[in-house]
Amino acid sequence: NIFLASLVKIQNGQMPLLVSHDGVNVEAARAMKVIEYVFAQTPFIVKSKVLLAAEKKASGKNIDLDQFLLFVVEEWKNEAGRAEERLRALFVASDTDGDGNLDFNEFTSMVHHVNSNKGARELLRMYAEMTLNKQVECNTFVRVCRKFRFFTFEVGPAVKRQDPSAKEVFDLISEEWHKIEYVVMELLVVLEGTPVGIRLEQMVVILKKKITEKLDPEETWHMYRNVVADFTSIIKSKSAVPAVEEP
C-alpha cells in the first residue's frame, strides 16, 4: 500500500498517522526524502521528474500532507503502468536470434545484464513456469515476470535476497578466517607503512566487511582467497618483510 508506506515514512511512525482535520502541512524536505525512498528502485530520471513535480506543489518549506500522499500514489501508478512496456522491450532485446522464443541461454544472459536481485532457485522456477507453454513467447514472458515481480520496482531500496545455502558458505569462510586472522594481523604490524602491508591491510578490511554484511558469498570467498594468496606470498618472500636489526 503506497499510501500507507508513504504516510508511515513521512510521519516517522508517530501516532496518530492521520489527524482528524484537513489542511495538515509537513516539511517539504521530509516529503522529498519520502519520494527518494519510495522511488529508490526506479531509474534516476524517473525519480528526478517525480521530485521536481513534488517541489512545485510545495508552499515554501511546507507541503500539504493529503495532496502529497495522493500525488505519490498517482505517480506510483503511472510508473507501475509502464511495467508491461518495459518487459516487452526487455524480451525483444533478449531474444537475440529474433525467433520469438526466449531459450534458456537468452534468459540467463538477460538476468545477468539486468542485475536481478532474485535468487537462482526463484529464477529457475520462473523459467520452468514459462516453459509450460510450447514456446517462451512475449506474452508468456510478461505474464510470468509480473507474477514473480521480476524487472519491476517495489517500495524502498532494493534488497539483495540471500540464497539459504549462502549461510553455510559464510560460516565456512568465517571459520577459516578465524584460523589465520591472528597471524595475519601480526604480519600487518610488522609490515606497517610498506606497500605490501598497506595492500594486505586494505584487503583484510574489505574481507571483514563482507563477512559482517553476509550479502555476496561468491565475492566474499574470492576476497578471502586473495587475502590468503597475498599472505602466503609475503611469507615466502623474505624481501617483503623488513629485517629487524639486532641490538
PDB file of C-alpha atoms in Angstrom:
ATOM      1  CA  ASN A   1       0.000   0.000   0.000  1.00  0.00           C
ATOM      2  CA  ILE A   2       1.863   3.043  -1.305  1.00  0.00           C
ATOM      3  CA  PHE A   3      -0.357   5.465   0.594  1.00  0.00           C
ATOM      4  CA  LEU A   4       0.300   3.806   3.948  1.00  0.00           C
ATOM      5  CA  ALA A   5       4.029   3.292   3.299  1.00  0.00           C
ATOM      6  CA  SER A   6       4.465   6.980   2.412  1.00  0.00           C
ATOM      7  CA  LEU A   7       2.403   8.091   5.401  1.00  0.00           C
ATOM      8  CA  VAL A   8       4.380   5.992   7.882  1.00  0.00           C
ATOM      9  CA  LYS A   9       7.660   7.213   6.392  1.00  0.00           C
ATOM     10  CA  ILE A  10       6.773  10.918   6.441  1.00  0.00           C
ATOM     11  CA  GLN A  11       5.358  10.742   9.989  1.00  0.00           C
ATOM     12  CA  ASN A  12       8.325   8.671  11.215  1.00  0.00           C
ATOM     13  CA  GLY A  13       5.830   6.151  12.574  1.00  0.00           C
ATOM     14  CA  GLN A  14       4.376   8.634  15.068  1.00  0.00           C
ATOM     15  CA  MET A  15       0.735   8.170  16.063  1.00  0.00           C
ATOM     16  CA  PRO A  16      -1.790   9.168  15.019  1.00  0.00           C
ATOM     17  CA  LEU A  17      -0.635   8.867  11.430  1.00  0.00           C
ATOM     18  CA  LEU A  18      -3.544  10.981  10.200  1.00  0.00           C
ATOM     19  CA  VAL A  19      -5.172  13.719  12.242  1.00  0.00           C
ATOM     20  CA  SER A  20      -8.934  14.268  12.175  1.00  0.00           C
ATOM     21  CA  HIS A  21      -8.833  17.575  10.286  1.00  0.00           C
ATOM     22  CA  ASP A  22      -7.706  18.652   6.828  1.00  0.00           C
ATOM     23  CA  GLY A  23      -5.035  21.161   5.872  1.00  0.00           C
ATOM     24  CA  VAL A  24      -2.107  19.474   7.632  1.00  0.00           C
ATOM     25  CA  ASN A  25       1.288  20.605   6.358  1.00  0.00           C
ATOM     26  CA  VAL A  26       4.584  18.749   6.636  1.00  0.00           C
ATOM     27  CA  GLU A  27       8.128  19.803   5.880  1.00  0.00           C
ATOM     28  CA  ALA A  28       8.799  19.731   2.135  1.00  0.00           C
ATOM     29  CA  ALA A  29      12.347  18.482   2.730  1.00  0.00           C
ATOM     30  CA  ARG A  30      10.976  15.470   4.616  1.00  0.00           C
ATOM     31  CA  ALA A  31       8.475  14.845   1.821  1.00  0.00           C
ATOM     32  CA  MET A  32      11.294  14.798  -0.745  1.00  0.00           C
ATOM     33  CA  LYS A  33      13.112  12.155   1.299  1.00  0.00           C
ATOM     34  CA  VAL A  34       9.939  10.044   1.238  1.00  0.00           C
ATOM     35  CA  ILE A  35       9.892  10.229  -2.566  1.00  0.00           C
ATOM     36  CA  GLU A  36      13.561   9.225  -2.713  1.00  0.00           C
ATOM     37  CA  TYR A  37      12.738   6.235  -0.530  1.00  0.00           C
ATOM     38  CA  VAL A  38       9.543   5.144  -2.295  1.00  0.00           C
ATOM     39  CA  PHE A  39      11.019   5.512  -5.801  1.00  0.00           C
ATOM     40  CA  ALA A  40      14.511   4.264  -4.879  1.00  0.00           C
ATOM     41  CA  GLN A  41      14.356   1.381  -7.392  1.00  0.00           C
ATOM     42  CA  THR A  42      13.165   3.470 -10.340  1.00  0.00           C
ATOM     43  CA  PRO A  43      15.567   4.909 -12.941  1.00  0.00           C
ATOM     44  CA  PHE A  44      17.281   8.132 -11.873  1.00  0.00           C
ATOM     45  CA  ILE A  45      15.465  10.199 -14.484  1.00  0.00           C
ATOM     46  CA  VAL A  46      12.056   8.953 -13.275  1.00  0.00           C
ATOM     47  CA  LYS A  47      12.833   9.745  -9.652  1.00  0.00           C
ATOM     48  CA  SER A  48      14.163  13.184 -10.632  1.00  0.00           C
ATOM     49  CA  LYS A  49      10.951  14.030 -12.502  1.00  0.00           C
ATOM     50  CA  VAL A  50       8.810  12.996  -9.538  1.00  0.00           C
ATOM     51  CA  LEU A  51      10.933  15.092  -7.182  1.00  0.00           C
ATOM     52  CA  LEU A  52      10.689  18.116  -9.468  1.00  0.00           C
ATOM     53  CA  ALA A  53       6.907  17.791  -9.734  1.00  0.00           C
ATOM     54  CA  ALA A  54       6.600  17.455  -5.948  1.00  0.00           C
ATOM     55  CA  GLU A  55       8.726  20.557  -5.366  1.00  0.00           C
ATOM     56  CA  LYS A  56       6.286  22.573  -7.476  1.00  0.00           C
ATOM     57  CA  LYS A  57       3.450  21.520  -5.165  1.00  0.00           C
ATOM     58  CA  ALA A  58       5.234  22.800  -2.065  1.00  0.00           C
ATOM     59  CA  SER A  59       4.374  26.152  -0.496  1.00  0.00           C
ATOM     60  CA  GLY A  60       7.688  27.469   0.669  1.00  0.00           C
ATOM     61  CA  LYS A  61       9.190  24.983   3.121  1.00  0.00           C
ATOM     62  CA  ASN A  62       5.936  23.054   3.620  1.00  0.00           C
ATOM     63  CA  ILE A  63       3.601  20.864   1.595  1.00  0.00           C
ATOM     64  CA  ASP A  64       0.011  19.761   2.182  1.00  0.00           C
ATOM     65  CA  LEU A  65       0.056  16.199   3.534  1.00  0.00           C
ATOM     66  CA  ASP A  66      -3.118  14.947   1.816  1.00  0.00           C
ATOM     67  CA  GLN A  67      -2.151  16.382  -1.560  1.00  0.00           C
ATOM     68  CA  PHE A  68       1.341  14.968  -1.221  1.00  0.00           C
ATOM     69  CA  LEU A  69       0.137  11.452  -0.418  1.00  0.00           C
ATOM     70  CA  LEU A  70      -2.312  11.424  -3.339  1.00  0.00           C
ATOM     71  CA  PHE A  71       0.456  12.746  -5.599  1.00  0.00           C
ATOM     72  CA  VAL A  72       2.805   9.909  -4.589  1.00  0.00           C
ATOM     73  CA  VAL A  73       0.106   7.301  -5.230  1.00  0.00           C
ATOM     74  CA  GLU A  74      -0.673   8.699  -8.698  1.00  0.00           C
ATOM     75  CA  GLU A  75       2.990   8.864  -9.675  1.00  0.00           C
ATOM     76  CA  TRP A  76       3.489   5.301  -8.472  1.00  0.00           C
ATOM     77  CA  LYS A  77       0.519   4.092 -10.514  1.00  0.00           C
ATOM     78  CA  ASN A  78       1.844   5.869 -13.615  1.00  0.00           C
ATOM     79  CA  GLU A  79       5.259   4.290 -13.263  1.00  0.00           C
ATOM     80  CA  ALA A  80       3.877   0.833 -12.477  1.00  0.00           C
ATOM     81  CA  GLY A  81       1.657   1.097 -15.559  1.00  0.00           C
ATOM     82  CA  ARG A  82       4.767   1.258 -17.709  1.00  0.00           C
ATOM     83  CA  ALA A  83       5.978  -2.078 -16.347  1.00  0.00           C
ATOM     84  CA  GLU A  84       4.477  -4.150 -19.180  1.00  0.00           C
ATOM     85  CA  GLU A  85       6.022  -1.852 -21.780  1.00  0.00           C
ATOM     86  CA  ARG A  86       9.452  -2.294 -20.182  1.00  0.00           C
ATOM     87  CA  LEU A  87       9.035  -6.071 -20.007  1.00  0.00           C
ATOM     88  CA  ARG A  88       8.121  -6.297 -23.695  1.00  0.00           C
ATOM     89  CA  ALA A  89      11.131  -4.186 -24.604  1.00  0.00           C
ATOM     90  CA  LEU A  90      13.319  -6.421 -22.445  1.00  0.00           C
ATOM     91  CA  PHE A  91      12.012  -9.533 -24.207  1.00  0.00           C
ATOM     92  CA  VAL A  92      12.782  -8.107 -27.657  1.00  0.00           C
ATOM     93  CA  ALA A  93      16.288  -7.089 -26.565  1.00  0.00           C
ATOM     94  CA  SER A  94      16.962 -10.522 -25.032  1.00  0.00           C
ATOM     95  CA  ASP A  95      15.642 -12.560 -27.991  1.00  0.00           C
ATOM     96  CA  THR A  96      18.997 -12.310 -29.757  1.00  0.00           C
ATOM     97  CA  ASP A  97      18.156 -14.667 -32.641  1.00  0.00           C
ATOM     98  CA  GLY A  98      14.802 -12.984 -33.213  1.00  0.00           C
ATOM     99  CA  ASP A  99      12.809 -16.219 -33.383  1.00  0.00           C
ATOM    100  CA  GLY A 100      10.186 -15.042 -30.879  1.00  0.00           C
ATOM    101  CA  ASN A 101      11.222 -17.674 -28.341  1.00  0.00           C
ATOM    102  CA  LEU A 102      13.377 -16.979 -25.289  1.00  0.00           C
ATOM    103  CA  ASP A 103      15.617 -20.016 -24.823  1.00  0.00           C
ATOM    104  CA  PHE A 104      17.453 -20.712 -21.559  1.00  0.00           C
ATOM    105  CA  ASN A 105      20.758 -19.195 -22.686  1.00  0.00           C
ATOM    106  CA  GLU A 106      18.987 -15.986 -23.696  1.00  0.00           C
ATOM    107  CA  PHE A 107      17.129 -15.967 -20.382  1.00  0.00           C
ATOM    108  CA  THR A 108      20.285 -16.376 -18.258  1.00  0.00           C
ATOM    109  CA  SER A 109      22.093 -13.732 -20.304  1.00  0.00           C
ATOM    110  CA  MET A 110      19.201 -11.334 -19.749  1.00  0.00           C
ATOM    111  CA  VAL A 111      19.209 -11.989 -15.982  1.00  0.00           C
ATOM    112  CA  HIS A 112      22.941 -11.253 -15.850  1.00  0.00           C
ATOM    113  CA  HIS A 113      22.572  -7.944 -17.672  1.00  0.00           C
ATOM    114  CA  VAL A 114      19.625  -6.614 -15.634  1.00  0.00           C
ATOM    115  CA  ASN A 115      21.417  -7.481 -12.362  1.00  0.00           C
ATOM    116  CA  SER A 116      18.321  -9.046 -10.796  1.00  0.00           C
ATOM    117  CA  ASN A 117      18.134  -9.489  -7.027  1.00  0.00           C
ATOM    118  CA  LYS A 118      16.237 -12.765  -7.461  1.00  0.00           C
ATOM    119  CA  GLY A 119      17.857 -15.924  -6.170  1.00  0.00           C
ATOM    120  CA  ALA A 120      18.980 -18.681  -8.547  1.00  0.00           C
ATOM    121  CA  ARG A 121      16.200 -21.054  -7.470  1.00  0.00           C
ATOM    122  CA  GLU A 122      13.477 -18.467  -7.964  1.00  0.00           C
ATOM    123  CA  LEU A 123      14.816 -17.635 -11.432  1.00  0.00           C
ATOM    124  CA  LEU A 124      14.768 -21.324 -12.335  1.00  0.00           C
ATOM    125  CA  ARG A 125      11.167 -21.571 -11.138  1.00  0.00           C
ATOM    126  CA  MET A 126      10.335 -18.573 -13.317  1.00  0.00           C
ATOM    127  CA  TYR A 127      11.782 -20.132 -16.434  1.00  0.00           C
ATOM    128  CA  ALA A 128      10.255 -23.516 -15.619  1.00  0.00           C
ATOM    129  CA  GLU A 129       6.810 -21.902 -15.495  1.00  0.00           C
ATOM    130  CA  MET A 130       7.469 -20.112 -18.786  1.00  0.00           C
ATOM    131  CA  THR A 131       8.306 -23.404 -20.472  1.00  0.00           C
ATOM    132  CA  LEU A 132       4.922 -24.897 -19.574  1.00  0.00           C
ATOM    133  CA  ASN A 133       3.938 -23.421 -22.933  1.00  0.00           C
ATOM    134  CA  LYS A 134       5.419 -24.759 -26.135  1.00  0.00           C
ATOM    135  CA  GLN A 135       7.389 -21.552 -26.596  1.00  0.00           C
ATOM    136  CA  VAL A 136       8.509 -18.800 -24.254  1.00  0.00           C
ATOM    137  CA  GLU A 137       6.938 -16.043 -26.332  1.00  0.00           C
ATOM    138  CA  CYS A 138       6.499 -12.412 -25.302  1.00  0.00           C
ATOM    139  CA  ASN A 139       3.060 -12.670 -23.663  1.00  0.00           C
ATOM    140  CA  THR A 140       4.133 -15.658 -21.572  1.00  0.00           C
ATOM    141  CA  PHE A 141       7.313 -13.875 -20.567  1.00  0.00           C
ATOM    142  CA  VAL A 142       5.411 -10.754 -19.466  1.00  0.00           C
ATOM    143  CA  ARG A 143       2.796 -12.746 -17.536  1.00  0.00           C
ATOM    144  CA  VAL A 144       5.345 -14.800 -15.569  1.00  0.00           C
ATOM    145  CA  CYS A 145       7.606 -11.817 -14.902  1.00  0.00           C
ATOM    146  CA  ARG A 146       4.703  -9.856 -13.469  1.00  0.00           C
ATOM    147  CA  LYS A 147       3.697 -12.822 -11.332  1.00  0.00           C
ATOM    148  CA  PHE A 148       7.232 -13.106  -9.891  1.00  0.00           C
ATOM    149  CA  ARG A 149       7.670  -9.311  -9.803  1.00  0.00           C
ATOM    150  CA  PHE A 150      10.753  -9.546 -11.997  1.00  0.00           C
ATOM    151  CA  PHE A 151      12.193  -6.337 -13.501  1.00  0.00           C
ATOM    152  CA  THR A 152       9.632  -4.287 -11.606  1.00  0.00           C
ATOM    153  CA  PHE A 153      10.247  -1.972  -8.696  1.00  0.00           C
ATOM    154  CA  GLU A 154       8.901  -2.092  -5.159  1.00  0.00           C
ATOM    155  CA  VAL A 155       8.833   0.430  -2.339  1.00  0.00           C
ATOM    156  CA  GLY A 156      12.230   1.248  -0.850  1.00  0.00           C
ATOM    157  CA  PRO A 157      15.808   0.432  -1.836  1.00  0.00           C
ATOM    158  CA  ALA A 158      16.443  -2.926  -3.449  1.00  0.00           C
ATOM    159  CA  VAL A 159      17.454  -5.661  -1.037  1.00  0.00           C
ATOM    160  CA  LYS A 160      19.512  -8.485  -2.413  1.00  0.00           C
ATOM    161  CA  ARG A 161      17.933 -11.762  -1.386  1.00  0.00           C
ATOM    162  CA  GLN A 162      20.297 -14.277   0.075  1.00  0.00           C
ATOM    163  CA  ASP A 163      20.242 -17.888  -1.011  1.00  0.00           C
ATOM    164  CA  PRO A 164      19.592 -20.103   2.054  1.00  0.00           C
ATOM    165  CA  SER A 165      22.704 -22.129   1.210  1.00  0.00           C
ATOM    166  CA  ALA A 166      24.801 -18.936   1.445  1.00  0.00           C
ATOM    167  CA  LYS A 167      24.796 -19.203   5.245  1.00  0.00           C
ATOM    168  CA  GLU A 168      26.863 -22.370   5.018  1.00  0.00           C
ATOM    169  CA  VAL A 169      29.383 -20.601   2.775  1.00  0.00           C
ATOM    170  CA  PHE A 170      29.683 -17.636   5.148  1.00  0.00           C
ATOM    171  CA  ASP A 171      30.040 -19.970   8.138  1.00  0.00           C
ATOM    172  CA  LEU A 172      32.881 -21.759   6.357  1.00  0.00           C
ATOM    173  CA  ILE A 173      34.624 -18.508   5.399  1.00  0.00           C
ATOM    174  CA  SER A 174      34.291 -17.171   8.961  1.00  0.00           C
ATOM    175  CA  GLU A 175      35.697 -20.381  10.397  1.00  0.00           C
ATOM    176  CA  GLU A 176      38.670 -20.393   8.001  1.00  0.00           C
ATOM    177  CA  TRP A 177      39.363 -16.687   8.540  1.00  0.00           C
ATOM    178  CA  HIS A 178      39.413 -17.052  12.339  1.00  0.00           C
ATOM    179  CA  LYS A 179      42.120 -19.701  11.963  1.00  0.00           C
ATOM    180  CA  ILE A 180      44.548 -17.258  10.333  1.00  0.00           C
ATOM    181  CA  GLU A 181      43.297 -13.849  11.479  1.00  0.00           C
ATOM    182  CA  TYR A 182      45.749 -13.567  14.387  1.00  0.00           C
ATOM    183  CA  VAL A 183      48.877 -14.307  12.344  1.00  0.00           C
ATOM    184  CA  VAL A 184      47.696 -12.039   9.520  1.00  0.00           C
ATOM    185  CA  MET A 185      47.185  -9.153  11.951  1.00  0.00           C
ATOM    186  CA  GLU A 186      50.627  -9.793  13.455  1.00  0.00           C
ATOM    187  CA  LEU A 187      52.160  -9.635   9.990  1.00  0.00           C
ATOM    188  CA  LEU A 188      50.383  -6.341   9.320  1.00  0.00           C
ATOM    189  CA  VAL A 189      52.062  -4.869  12.407  1.00  0.00           C
ATOM    190  CA  VAL A 190      55.464  -5.888  11.049  1.00  0.00           C
ATOM    191  CA  LEU A 191      54.670  -4.549   7.572  1.00  0.00           C
ATOM    192  CA  GLU A 192      53.118  -1.280   8.764  1.00  0.00           C
ATOM    193  CA  GLY A 193      53.766   1.531   6.277  1.00  0.00           C
ATOM    194  CA  THR A 194      55.112  -0.719   3.500  1.00  0.00           C
ATOM    195  CA  PRO A 195      53.337  -1.009   0.123  1.00  0.00           C
ATOM    196  CA  VAL A 196      52.637  -4.731   0.578  1.00  0.00           C
ATOM    197  CA  GLY A 197      51.417  -4.106   4.116  1.00  0.00           C
ATOM    198  CA  ILE A 198      49.040  -1.356   3.014  1.00  0.00           C
ATOM    199  CA  ARG A 199      47.672  -3.551   0.212  1.00  0.00           C
ATOM    200  CA  LEU A 200      47.125  -6.511   2.547  1.00  0.00           C
ATOM    201  CA  GLU A 201      45.513  -4.296   5.190  1.00  0.00           C
ATOM    202  CA  GLN A 202      43.042  -2.883   2.647  1.00  0.00           C
ATOM    203  CA  MET A 203      42.092  -6.390   1.542  1.00  0.00           C
ATOM    204  CA  VAL A 204      41.589  -7.504   5.167  1.00  0.00           C
ATOM    205  CA  VAL A 205      39.287  -4.521   5.834  1.00  0.00           C
ATOM    206  CA  ILE A 206      37.176  -5.408   2.781  1.00  0.00           C
ATOM    207  CA  LEU A 207      37.069  -9.094   3.753  1.00  0.00           C
ATOM    208  CA  LYS A 208      35.903  -8.324   7.304  1.00  0.00           C
ATOM    209  CA  LYS A 209      33.206  -6.016   5.975  1.00  0.00           C
ATOM    210  CA  LYS A 210      31.924  -8.664   3.553  1.00  0.00           C
ATOM    211  CA  ILE A 211      31.883 -11.341   6.264  1.00  0.00           C
ATOM    212  CA  THR A 212      29.878  -8.999   8.511  1.00  0.00           C
ATOM    213  CA  GLU A 213      27.400  -7.934   5.805  1.00  0.00           C
ATOM    214  CA  LYS A 214      26.834 -11.506   4.528  1.00  0.00           C
ATOM    215  CA  LEU A 215      25.481 -10.285   1.180  1.00  0.00           C
ATOM    216  CA  ASP A 216      27.551 -11.966  -1.537  1.00  0.00           C
ATOM    217  CA  PRO A 217      29.142 -15.334  -0.658  1.00  0.00           C
ATOM    218  CA  GLU A 218      30.952 -15.636  -4.006  1.00  0.00           C
ATOM    219  CA  GLU A 219      32.661 -12.245  -3.716  1.00  0.00           C
ATOM    220  CA  THR A 220      33.473 -12.869  -0.047  1.00  0.00           C
ATOM    221  CA  TRP A 221      35.086 -16.226  -0.839  1.00  0.00           C
ATOM    222  CA  HIS A 222      37.062 -14.633  -3.679  1.00  0.00           C
ATOM    223  CA  MET A 223      38.336 -11.887  -1.338  1.00  0.00           C
ATOM    224  CA  TYR A 224      39.272 -14.473   1.306  1.00  0.00           C
ATOM    225  CA  ARG A 225      41.312 -16.401  -1.276  1.00  0.00           C
ATOM    226  CA  ASN A 226      43.070 -13.164  -2.310  1.00  0.00           C
ATOM    227  CA  VAL A 227      43.984 -12.412   1.309  1.00  0.00           C
ATOM    228  CA  VAL A 228      45.352 -15.933   1.769  1.00  0.00           C
ATOM    229  CA  ALA A 229      47.305 -15.709  -1.513  1.00  0.00           C
ATOM    230  CA  ASP A 230      48.878 -12.351  -0.590  1.00  0.00           C
ATOM    231  CA  PHE A 231      49.649 -13.527   2.943  1.00  0.00           C
ATOM    232  CA  THR A 232      51.319 -16.689   1.637  1.00  0.00           C
ATOM    233  CA  SER A 233      53.289 -14.746  -0.970  1.00  0.00           C
ATOM    234  CA  ILE A 234      54.595 -12.301   1.657  1.00  0.00           C
ATOM    235  CA  ILE A 235      55.653 -15.094   3.994  1.00  0.00           C
ATOM    236  CA  LYS A 236      57.544 -16.809   1.189  1.00  0.00           C
ATOM    237  CA  SER A 237      59.266 -13.625   0.105  1.00  0.00           C
ATOM    238  CA  LYS A 238      61.903 -12.713   2.638  1.00  0.00           C
ATOM    239  CA  SER A 239      62.486  -9.378   0.955  1.00  0.00           C
ATOM    240  CA  ALA A 240      58.927  -8.332   1.632  1.00  0.00           C
ATOM    241  CA  VAL A 241      59.428  -8.458   5.401  1.00  0.00           C
ATOM    242  CA  PRO A 242      61.759  -5.736   6.747  1.00  0.00           C
ATOM    243  CA  ALA A 243      64.768  -7.137   8.553  1.00  0.00           C
ATOM    244  CA  VAL A 244      64.856  -6.487  12.289  1.00  0.00           C
ATOM    245  CA  GLU A 245      68.247  -5.166  13.448  1.00  0.00           C
ATOM    246  CA  GLU A 246      69.715  -6.984  16.392  1.00  0.00           C
ATOM    247  CA  PRO A 247      70.762  -4.785  19.294  1.00  0.00           C
TER     248      PRO A 247
END
